[in-house]
Short mmCIF file of C-alpha atoms in Angstrom, two decimals:
data_model
loop_
_atom_site.label_atom_id
_atom_site.label_comp_id
_atom_site.label_asym_id
_atom_site.label_seq_id
_atom_site.Cartn_x
_atom_site.Cartn_y
_atom_site.Cartn_z
CA MET P 1 172.40 24.41 -97.02
CA THR P 2 176.25 24.74 -96.83
CA GLN P 3 176.23 28.29 -95.41
CA ALA P 4 175.74 27.40 -91.66
CA PRO P 5 178.44 24.63 -91.59
CA THR P 6 180.93 26.86 -93.31
CA SER P 7 180.16 29.73 -90.99
CA SER P 8 180.50 27.53 -87.99
CA LYS P 9 183.86 26.29 -89.18
CA VAL P 10 185.06 29.86 -89.61
CA ALA P 11 183.89 30.66 -86.14
CA LEU P 12 185.76 27.76 -84.70
CA ARG P 13 188.93 28.65 -86.45
CA ARG P 14 188.59 32.22 -85.20
CA HIS P 15 188.15 31.00 -81.60
CA ASP P 16 191.08 28.64 -81.91
CA ARG P 17 193.37 31.29 -83.09
CA GLU P 18 192.19 33.61 -80.35
CA ILE P 19 192.58 30.96 -77.69
CA LEU P 20 196.13 30.03 -78.92
CA SER P 21 197.28 33.58 -79.33
CA LEU P 22 196.48 34.24 -75.49
CA ALA P 23 197.28 30.71 -74.10
CA LEU P 24 200.64 30.19 -75.52
CA PRO P 25 202.31 33.31 -74.08
CA ALA P 26 200.43 32.93 -70.87
CA PHE P 27 201.89 29.22 -70.53
CA GLY P 28 205.33 30.77 -71.08
CA ALA P 29 204.92 33.31 -68.33
CA LEU P 30 203.39 30.75 -65.94
CA VAL P 31 206.45 28.44 -66.38
CA ALA P 32 208.89 31.24 -66.02
CA GLU P 33 207.58 32.40 -62.60
CA PRO P 34 208.52 29.11 -60.60
CA LEU P 35 211.97 29.13 -62.22
CA PHE P 36 212.84 32.14 -59.89
CA LEU P 37 212.87 29.84 -56.94
CA MET P 38 214.56 27.07 -58.82
CA VAL P 39 217.46 29.40 -59.77
CA ASP P 40 217.77 30.57 -56.24
CA SER P 41 217.86 26.89 -55.05
CA ALA P 42 220.51 26.00 -57.65
CA ILE P 43 222.79 28.81 -56.57
CA VAL P 44 222.15 28.66 -52.81
CA GLY P 45 222.56 24.93 -52.85
CA HIS P 46 226.30 25.28 -53.44
CA LEU P 47 226.56 27.34 -50.23
CA GLY P 48 225.60 24.36 -47.97
CA THR P 49 222.75 22.19 -46.84
CA PRO P 50 221.68 24.54 -43.99
CA GLN P 51 221.47 27.45 -46.41
CA LEU P 52 219.32 25.31 -48.89
CA ALA P 53 217.10 24.07 -46.01
CA GLY P 54 216.64 27.74 -45.00
CA LEU P 55 215.77 28.81 -48.64
CA ALA P 56 213.21 25.92 -48.74
CA ILE P 57 211.36 27.13 -45.75
CA ALA P 58 211.49 30.89 -46.55
CA GLY P 59 210.39 29.98 -50.13
CA ALA P 60 207.39 28.11 -48.98
CA LEU P 61 206.31 31.03 -46.83
CA LEU P 62 206.76 33.45 -49.65
CA SER P 63 204.98 31.41 -52.12
CA THR P 64 201.97 31.08 -49.67
CA PHE P 65 202.01 34.88 -49.26
CA VAL P 66 201.84 35.42 -53.13
CA SER P 67 199.40 32.59 -54.01
CA VAL P 68 196.86 33.77 -51.43
CA PHE P 69 196.64 37.08 -53.34
CA VAL P 70 196.48 35.60 -56.80
CA PHE P 71 192.83 36.87 -56.97
CA LEU P 72 194.46 40.37 -57.76
CA ALA P 73 195.26 38.91 -61.35
CA TYR P 74 191.97 36.95 -61.73
CA ALA P 75 189.52 39.72 -60.62
CA THR P 76 191.36 42.43 -62.48
CA THR P 77 191.31 40.38 -65.71
CA ALA P 78 187.58 39.91 -65.50
CA ALA P 79 186.83 43.51 -64.68
CA VAL P 80 189.14 44.97 -67.37
CA SER P 81 188.10 42.60 -70.12
CA ARG P 82 184.42 43.42 -69.66
CA ARG P 83 185.12 46.98 -70.09
CA VAL P 84 187.27 46.29 -73.07
CA GLY P 85 184.29 44.37 -74.69
CA ALA P 86 182.11 47.26 -73.89
CA GLY P 87 184.49 49.63 -75.84
CA ASP P 88 185.39 51.64 -72.77
CA LEU P 89 189.16 51.62 -72.66
CA PRO P 90 189.49 54.47 -70.27
CA SER P 91 187.29 52.79 -67.69
CA ALA P 92 189.01 49.44 -68.27
CA LEU P 93 192.38 51.06 -67.46
CA ARG P 94 190.91 52.91 -64.56
CA GLN P 95 189.66 49.65 -63.17
CA GLY P 96 193.00 48.04 -63.62
CA ILE P 97 194.80 51.02 -61.84
CA ASP P 98 192.49 50.51 -58.84
CA GLY P 99 193.43 46.81 -58.75
CA ILE P 100 197.21 47.81 -58.73
CA TRP P 101 196.62 50.28 -55.93
CA LEU P 102 194.96 47.48 -53.96
CA GLY P 103 197.96 45.17 -54.62
CA LEU P 104 200.27 47.87 -53.29
CA ILE P 105 198.23 48.31 -50.08
CA LEU P 106 197.90 44.57 -49.50
CA GLY P 107 201.67 44.12 -50.04
CA LEU P 108 202.62 46.82 -47.56
CA ALA P 109 200.27 45.16 -45.12
CA VAL P 110 201.86 41.80 -45.45
CA VAL P 111 205.37 43.33 -44.95
CA ALA P 112 204.19 45.22 -41.91
CA VAL P 113 202.76 42.02 -40.32
CA ALA P 114 205.37 39.46 -41.49
CA LEU P 115 208.57 41.41 -41.16
CA PRO P 116 208.60 41.57 -37.35
CA THR P 117 207.26 38.07 -37.00
CA ALA P 118 209.72 36.51 -39.38
CA PRO P 119 211.58 34.38 -36.83
CA TRP P 120 208.33 32.98 -35.38
CA LEU P 121 207.02 32.06 -38.83
CA VAL P 122 210.28 30.19 -39.55
CA GLU P 123 209.94 28.51 -36.21
CA VAL P 124 206.36 27.42 -36.87
CA PHE P 125 207.55 25.71 -40.05
CA GLY P 126 209.90 23.55 -38.07
CA ALA P 127 213.21 24.92 -39.16
CA SER P 128 216.19 23.32 -37.59
CA ASP P 129 218.61 25.29 -35.37
CA THR P 130 221.21 25.49 -38.16
CA ALA P 131 218.68 26.34 -40.96
CA ALA P 132 216.59 28.91 -39.05
CA PRO P 133 219.01 31.84 -39.28
CA TYR P 134 219.36 31.49 -43.02
CA ALA P 135 215.63 31.09 -43.43
CA THR P 136 214.95 34.23 -41.32
CA THR P 137 217.52 36.27 -43.31
CA TYR P 138 216.20 35.34 -46.57
CA LEU P 139 212.59 35.73 -45.48
CA ARG P 140 213.20 39.25 -43.99
CA ILE P 141 214.84 40.52 -47.17
CA SER P 142 212.54 38.85 -49.64
CA LEU P 143 209.50 40.20 -47.90
CA LEU P 144 210.52 43.63 -49.22
CA GLY P 145 209.66 42.28 -52.63
CA ILE P 146 206.12 41.37 -51.75
CA PRO P 147 204.50 44.67 -52.75
CA ALA P 148 206.27 44.46 -56.07
CA MET P 149 205.12 40.87 -56.61
CA LEU P 150 201.38 41.94 -55.89
CA ILE P 151 201.65 44.86 -58.22
CA VAL P 152 202.84 42.37 -60.80
CA LEU P 153 199.90 40.19 -60.18
CA ALA P 154 197.34 43.07 -60.55
CA ALA P 155 199.20 44.45 -63.64
CA THR P 156 199.23 41.02 -65.20
CA GLY P 157 195.48 41.03 -64.73
CA VAL P 158 195.21 44.41 -66.40
CA LEU P 159 197.13 43.30 -69.55
CA ARG P 160 195.34 39.98 -69.77
CA GLY P 161 192.03 41.86 -69.64
CA LEU P 162 193.45 44.08 -72.49
CA GLN P 163 193.93 40.72 -74.38
CA ASP P 164 197.71 41.12 -74.12
CA THR P 165 199.56 38.02 -72.76
CA ARG P 166 202.76 38.62 -74.65
CA THR P 167 203.91 41.51 -72.44
CA PRO P 168 203.77 39.35 -69.32
CA LEU P 169 205.79 36.67 -71.06
CA TYR P 170 208.49 39.22 -72.03
CA VAL P 171 208.51 40.67 -68.52
CA ALA P 172 208.69 37.20 -66.90
CA VAL P 173 211.51 36.12 -69.08
CA GLY P 174 213.51 39.28 -68.51
CA GLY P 175 212.87 39.06 -64.74
CA PHE P 176 214.10 35.37 -64.79
CA ALA P 177 217.31 36.45 -66.62
CA VAL P 178 218.08 39.40 -64.30
CA ASN P 179 217.35 37.31 -61.27
CA GLY P 180 219.75 34.70 -62.21
CA ALA P 181 222.61 37.20 -63.13
CA LEU P 182 222.09 39.15 -59.95
CA ASN P 183 222.02 36.04 -57.73
CA LEU P 184 225.31 34.88 -59.13
CA GLY P 185 226.90 38.26 -58.80
CA LEU P 186 225.65 39.00 -55.24
CA VAL P 187 225.96 35.50 -53.71
CA TYR P 188 229.47 34.67 -55.05
CA GLY P 189 230.88 37.91 -56.58
CA ALA P 190 230.01 40.11 -53.64
CA GLY P 191 230.19 37.32 -51.13
CA LEU P 192 226.83 38.16 -49.60
CA GLY P 193 225.69 34.39 -49.38
CA ILE P 194 222.01 33.72 -48.92
CA ALA P 195 221.33 37.40 -48.33
CA GLY P 196 222.69 38.09 -51.76
CA SER P 197 220.16 35.66 -53.28
CA ALA P 198 217.27 37.36 -51.49
CA TRP P 199 218.40 40.84 -52.57
CA GLY P 200 218.85 39.67 -56.14
CA THR P 201 215.25 38.32 -56.27
CA VAL P 202 213.85 41.46 -54.67
CA ILE P 203 215.67 43.74 -57.18
CA ALA P 204 214.30 41.50 -60.08
CA GLN P 205 210.80 41.68 -58.76
CA CYS P 206 210.92 45.49 -58.51
CA GLY P 207 212.13 45.74 -61.97
CA MET P 208 209.26 43.57 -63.19
CA ALA P 209 206.83 45.79 -61.31
CA ALA P 210 208.51 48.91 -62.85
CA ALA P 211 208.22 47.46 -66.33
CA TYR P 212 204.50 46.70 -65.84
CA LEU P 213 203.81 50.09 -64.39
CA VAL P 214 205.47 51.73 -67.47
CA VAL P 215 203.16 49.93 -69.77
CA VAL P 216 199.99 50.48 -67.71
CA VAL P 217 200.85 54.21 -67.13
CA ARG P 218 201.50 54.86 -70.79
CA GLY P 219 198.17 53.18 -71.71
CA ALA P 220 196.36 55.28 -69.02
CA ARG P 221 197.78 58.50 -70.31
CA ARG P 222 196.97 57.63 -73.90
CA HIS P 223 193.35 57.09 -73.03
CA GLY P 224 193.01 59.83 -70.35
CA ALA P 225 192.52 57.50 -67.42
CA SER P 226 193.44 58.93 -63.91
CA LEU P 227 196.34 57.38 -62.13
CA ARG P 228 195.33 58.58 -58.61
CA PRO P 229 194.06 56.10 -56.02
CA ASP P 230 190.14 56.01 -55.93
CA ALA P 231 188.77 54.72 -52.61
CA ALA P 232 185.50 53.45 -54.26
CA GLY P 233 187.38 51.74 -57.02
CA ILE P 234 189.78 50.07 -54.72
CA ARG P 235 186.98 49.02 -52.49
CA ALA P 236 185.19 47.50 -55.42
CA SER P 237 188.29 45.54 -56.47
CA ALA P 238 188.70 44.16 -53.00
CA GLN P 239 185.00 43.13 -52.93
CA ALA P 240 185.32 41.31 -56.20
CA GLY P 241 188.47 39.58 -54.91
CA VAL P 242 187.10 38.26 -51.63
CA PRO P 243 185.16 35.31 -53.10
CA LEU P 244 188.24 34.36 -55.15
CA LEU P 245 190.26 34.55 -51.93
CA VAL P 246 187.90 32.10 -50.37
CA ARG P 247 188.15 29.86 -53.42
CA THR P 248 192.07 29.99 -53.32
CA LEU P 249 192.21 29.27 -49.54
CA SER P 250 189.92 26.34 -49.95
CA LEU P 251 192.01 24.87 -52.70
CA ARG P 252 195.22 25.45 -50.56
CA ALA P 253 193.51 23.61 -47.69
CA VAL P 254 192.85 20.56 -50.06
CA LEU P 255 196.57 20.46 -50.93
CA MET P 256 197.68 20.82 -47.31
CA ILE P 257 195.30 18.05 -46.27
CA ALA P 258 196.73 15.74 -48.98
CA THR P 259 200.28 16.38 -48.00
CA ALA P 260 199.45 15.83 -44.19
CA VAL P 261 197.79 12.55 -45.06
CA ALA P 262 200.68 11.35 -47.20
CA ALA P 263 203.06 12.23 -44.30
CA ARG P 264 201.01 9.92 -42.10
CA LEU P 265 201.31 7.09 -44.58
CA GLY P 266 205.16 7.06 -44.08
CA ASP P 267 208.52 8.59 -45.48
CA THR P 268 208.35 6.60 -48.65
CA GLU P 269 204.76 7.71 -49.42
CA VAL P 270 205.33 11.41 -48.71
CA ALA P 271 208.42 11.37 -50.92
CA ALA P 272 206.36 9.77 -53.80
CA HIS P 273 203.51 12.21 -53.07
CA GLN P 274 205.91 15.24 -53.37
CA ILE P 275 207.09 14.00 -56.74
CA ILE P 276 203.61 13.40 -58.03
CA LEU P 277 202.40 16.80 -56.67
CA SER P 278 205.27 18.55 -58.59
CA LEU P 279 204.23 16.80 -61.88
CA TRP P 280 200.59 17.48 -61.19
CA SER P 281 201.43 21.22 -60.53
CA LEU P 282 203.56 21.39 -63.84
CA MET P 283 200.73 20.06 -65.88
CA ALA P 284 198.38 22.49 -64.14
CA PHE P 285 200.37 25.31 -65.75
CA ALA P 286 199.54 24.04 -69.28
CA LEU P 287 195.80 23.76 -68.38
CA ASP P 288 195.83 27.13 -66.65
CA ALA P 289 197.06 28.89 -69.68
CA ILE P 290 193.86 27.87 -71.48
CA ALA P 291 191.91 29.13 -68.34
CA ILE P 292 193.74 32.38 -68.49
CA ALA P 293 192.65 32.75 -72.19
CA GLY P 294 189.12 31.93 -71.16
CA GLN P 295 189.10 34.73 -68.45
CA ALA P 296 190.10 37.40 -71.04
CA ILE P 297 187.86 36.20 -73.93
CA ILE P 298 184.78 35.50 -71.88
CA GLY P 299 184.94 38.81 -70.07
CA ARG P 300 185.28 40.62 -73.38
CA TYR P 301 182.29 38.87 -75.02
CA LEU P 302 180.05 39.41 -72.03
CA GLY P 303 181.19 43.17 -72.01
CA ALA P 304 180.21 43.46 -75.66
CA GLU P 305 176.82 41.96 -74.65
CA ASP P 306 177.50 38.96 -76.98
CA ALA P 307 176.02 36.11 -74.90
CA GLU P 308 175.89 33.58 -77.75
CA GLY P 309 179.50 34.33 -78.58
CA ALA P 310 180.47 33.67 -74.90
CA ARG P 311 178.59 30.30 -75.06
CA GLN P 312 180.32 29.25 -78.25
CA VAL P 313 183.82 30.12 -77.12
CA CYS P 314 183.06 28.38 -73.74
CA ARG P 315 182.12 25.17 -75.54
CA ARG P 316 185.22 25.38 -77.65
CA MET P 317 187.60 26.01 -74.60
CA VAL P 318 185.96 22.93 -72.99
CA GLN P 319 186.93 20.89 -76.02
CA TRP P 320 190.38 22.32 -75.80
CA GLY P 321 190.52 21.40 -72.05
CA VAL P 322 189.56 17.70 -72.73
CA VAL P 323 192.00 17.26 -75.56
CA SER P 324 194.89 18.91 -73.66
CA GLY P 325 194.12 16.66 -70.55
CA VAL P 326 194.19 13.54 -72.70
CA VAL P 327 197.53 14.53 -74.34
CA LEU P 328 199.06 15.37 -70.93
CA GLY P 329 197.83 12.08 -69.53
CA VAL P 330 199.32 10.13 -72.36
CA LEU P 331 202.58 12.00 -72.20
CA LEU P 332 202.80 11.41 -68.46
CA VAL P 333 202.49 7.60 -68.97
CA LEU P 334 204.84 7.40 -71.84
CA ALA P 335 207.57 9.60 -70.41
CA ARG P 336 207.55 8.04 -66.89
CA PRO P 337 210.75 5.83 -67.50
CA LEU P 338 212.55 9.08 -68.39
CA PHE P 339 211.51 11.38 -65.54
CA ILE P 340 210.95 8.95 -62.53
CA PRO P 341 214.77 8.31 -62.24
CA LEU P 342 215.43 11.99 -62.38
CA PHE P 343 213.39 12.46 -59.15
CA THR P 344 214.40 9.45 -57.17
CA SER P 345 216.60 6.31 -57.41
CA ASP P 346 214.88 4.65 -54.43
CA PRO P 347 213.14 1.45 -55.66
CA ALA P 348 210.52 1.78 -52.90
CA VAL P 349 209.59 5.28 -53.80
CA GLN P 350 209.53 4.33 -57.47
CA SER P 351 207.19 1.36 -56.93
CA THR P 352 205.02 3.39 -54.63
CA LEU P 353 204.77 6.32 -57.10
CA LEU P 354 203.86 4.36 -60.27
CA PRO P 355 200.25 3.25 -59.63
CA ALA P 356 199.38 6.64 -58.15
CA LEU P 357 200.91 8.28 -61.19
CA LEU P 358 198.64 6.29 -63.45
CA VAL P 359 195.65 7.62 -61.49
CA VAL P 360 196.84 11.12 -62.11
CA ALA P 361 197.14 10.46 -65.86
CA LEU P 362 193.74 9.07 -66.01
CA SER P 363 192.26 12.26 -64.34
CA GLN P 364 193.91 14.75 -66.63
CA PRO P 365 190.93 15.15 -68.95
CA VAL P 366 188.80 15.94 -65.86
CA SER P 367 191.42 18.43 -64.75
CA GLY P 368 191.30 20.04 -68.29
CA VAL P 369 187.57 20.68 -67.98
CA VAL P 370 187.91 21.98 -64.40
CA PHE P 371 190.60 24.47 -65.32
CA VAL P 372 188.81 25.80 -68.36
CA LEU P 373 185.43 26.21 -66.59
CA ASP P 374 187.16 27.78 -63.64
CA GLY P 375 188.57 30.39 -66.10
CA VAL P 376 185.26 30.85 -67.87
CA LEU P 377 183.46 31.67 -64.66
CA MET P 378 186.27 33.89 -63.45
CA GLY P 379 186.11 35.77 -66.68
CA ALA P 380 182.23 36.14 -66.14
CA GLY P 381 182.96 37.52 -62.63
CA ASP P 382 181.13 34.58 -61.08
CA GLY P 383 183.32 34.64 -57.92
CA PRO P 384 180.75 33.93 -55.25
CA TYR P 385 179.70 30.77 -56.95
CA LEU P 386 183.29 29.65 -57.39
CA ALA P 387 183.86 30.21 -53.64
CA TRP P 388 180.74 28.11 -52.60
CA ALA P 389 181.63 25.37 -55.06
CA MET P 390 185.28 25.15 -53.79
CA LEU P 391 184.09 25.08 -50.13
CA LEU P 392 181.61 22.26 -51.00
CA THR P 393 184.56 20.45 -52.75
CA LEU P 394 186.67 20.78 -49.67
CA VAL P 395 183.83 19.43 -47.38
CA VAL P 396 183.56 16.32 -49.60
CA PHE P 397 187.35 15.78 -49.99
CA ALA P 398 188.45 16.27 -46.47
CA PRO P 399 186.77 13.23 -44.66
CA VAL P 400 187.44 10.98 -47.70
CA ALA P 401 191.25 11.88 -47.65
CA LEU P 402 191.47 11.51 -43.81
CA LEU P 403 190.00 8.08 -44.09
CA VAL P 404 192.75 6.83 -46.25
CA PRO P 405 195.32 6.08 -43.57
CA VAL P 406 192.49 4.62 -41.35
CA PHE P 407 191.73 1.91 -44.01
CA ASP P 408 195.43 1.45 -45.01
CA GLY P 409 194.59 2.82 -48.50
CA GLY P 410 198.20 3.95 -49.36
CA LEU P 411 199.21 6.70 -51.68
CA THR P 412 197.09 5.35 -54.68
CA ALA P 413 193.96 5.66 -52.57
CA LEU P 414 194.96 9.27 -51.69
CA TRP P 415 195.25 10.17 -55.30
CA TRP P 416 191.91 8.47 -56.08
CA ALA P 417 190.61 11.03 -53.35
CA MET P 418 192.32 13.72 -55.21
CA THR P 419 190.63 12.60 -58.40
CA LEU P 420 187.33 12.65 -56.52
CA MET P 421 188.03 16.12 -55.56
CA MET P 422 188.48 17.12 -59.26
CA VAL P 423 185.28 15.23 -60.24
CA VAL P 424 183.37 17.21 -57.67
CA ARG P 425 184.81 20.42 -58.94
CA MET P 426 183.91 19.52 -62.49
CA ALA P 427 180.32 18.55 -61.59
CA THR P 428 179.78 21.91 -59.69
CA LEU P 429 181.35 23.97 -62.53
CA TRP P 430 179.63 22.00 -65.31
CA TYR P 431 176.21 22.49 -63.50
CA ARG P 432 176.84 26.32 -63.45
CA MET P 433 177.97 26.32 -67.12
CA ARG P 434 174.90 24.45 -68.14
CA SER P 435 172.50 26.69 -66.17
CA GLY P 436 173.56 29.79 -68.01
CA ARG P 437 173.36 31.90 -64.86
CA TRP P 438 176.96 32.95 -65.21
CA ILE P 439 175.97 34.82 -68.41
CA VAL P 440 175.53 38.37 -67.35
CA THR P 441 176.21 40.91 -70.06
CA GLY P 442 177.34 44.51 -69.82
CA ALA P 443 180.39 46.55 -68.70
CA THR P 444 179.91 45.48 -65.15
CA ARG P 445 178.42 42.38 -63.60
#
């Protein structure tokens, strides 16, 4: 009579250790990545306001380029972890190498298109006459690092699929340190100004890509996996990434609509919205770390044809998502007197921000479930469903958000619309999870 409960507790502890061992390093790597731009901002900010404004515009463009191709990490993680679960490491590495080749090809394509159009892109973003030259300079140089960054995304997916989130953490921390040192040396020591900041970041990104390639190539040689580009494998990686690209673009559209609506509400509202969005994104890093663990673990269980194990770890990760969301929501409320003054001293912005912030805090358990189930379905290779679910969410969210200024709803109403968006996402993902249709076992989906 006591055997089953004891066995269940042992399984839960095993799942918890596995989730923690992958999620904690993943969280560190996720937090390290946005620090690149923060370091650049801190260093360039002392050059002058036009330079900082130029960096802000170029940084927004570069972040968009990289975030659009984040599917390179997601799709590669799912494909590699399935083959790891099936016990076929040479095939897993071969699949990962195809993803890296795809990243290089896409990166070169972005450079070829964006480099000659850099001044136009800066103009579209509304740069002032004083900031535009600095934005163009930074953008043109930094674009040279895009192929390296996309290689980093794909290689990160390879290592996550191999159940290794520690190496990406070490590489991210090392890249952050090198980026800071190079920026200081080139901007001030060499007197290169904003161009020196861009070159420092490019060199750090290339160094990160090289570090990843050393690890992947070493593993490929150890297991006899070919390093040459394979057209069929690259095509398969691209096909797996298309639905995730649709999902990412739909999510970006949601965030752009929200910002556009906040701008229509007034300067005070858009300033408060930007602060809340920054906090919302920071909490997303913590929840995304659990999702990354889900991608790697679920793919491995399905590759090993252990459907029941996949269900069990899915349920456990949902519990982790709920608890993490509750903790983040409570921390957000309790810490608000500490961080709100750091963002703004304007009483109007503070009073506008506070009620919307409470809505965000209340929605964090929902966000926790959404991020976890997103990761589970990605790990299962269920990209087409994720694409359709996010498109449906966008269709529901857009008219509700656009009606906020019509009915004088204010910023709090906008963030209730954002909460509705997360509830719709949770409903679609929960339905898929309960249906069991995501459970397709074997080395490939």
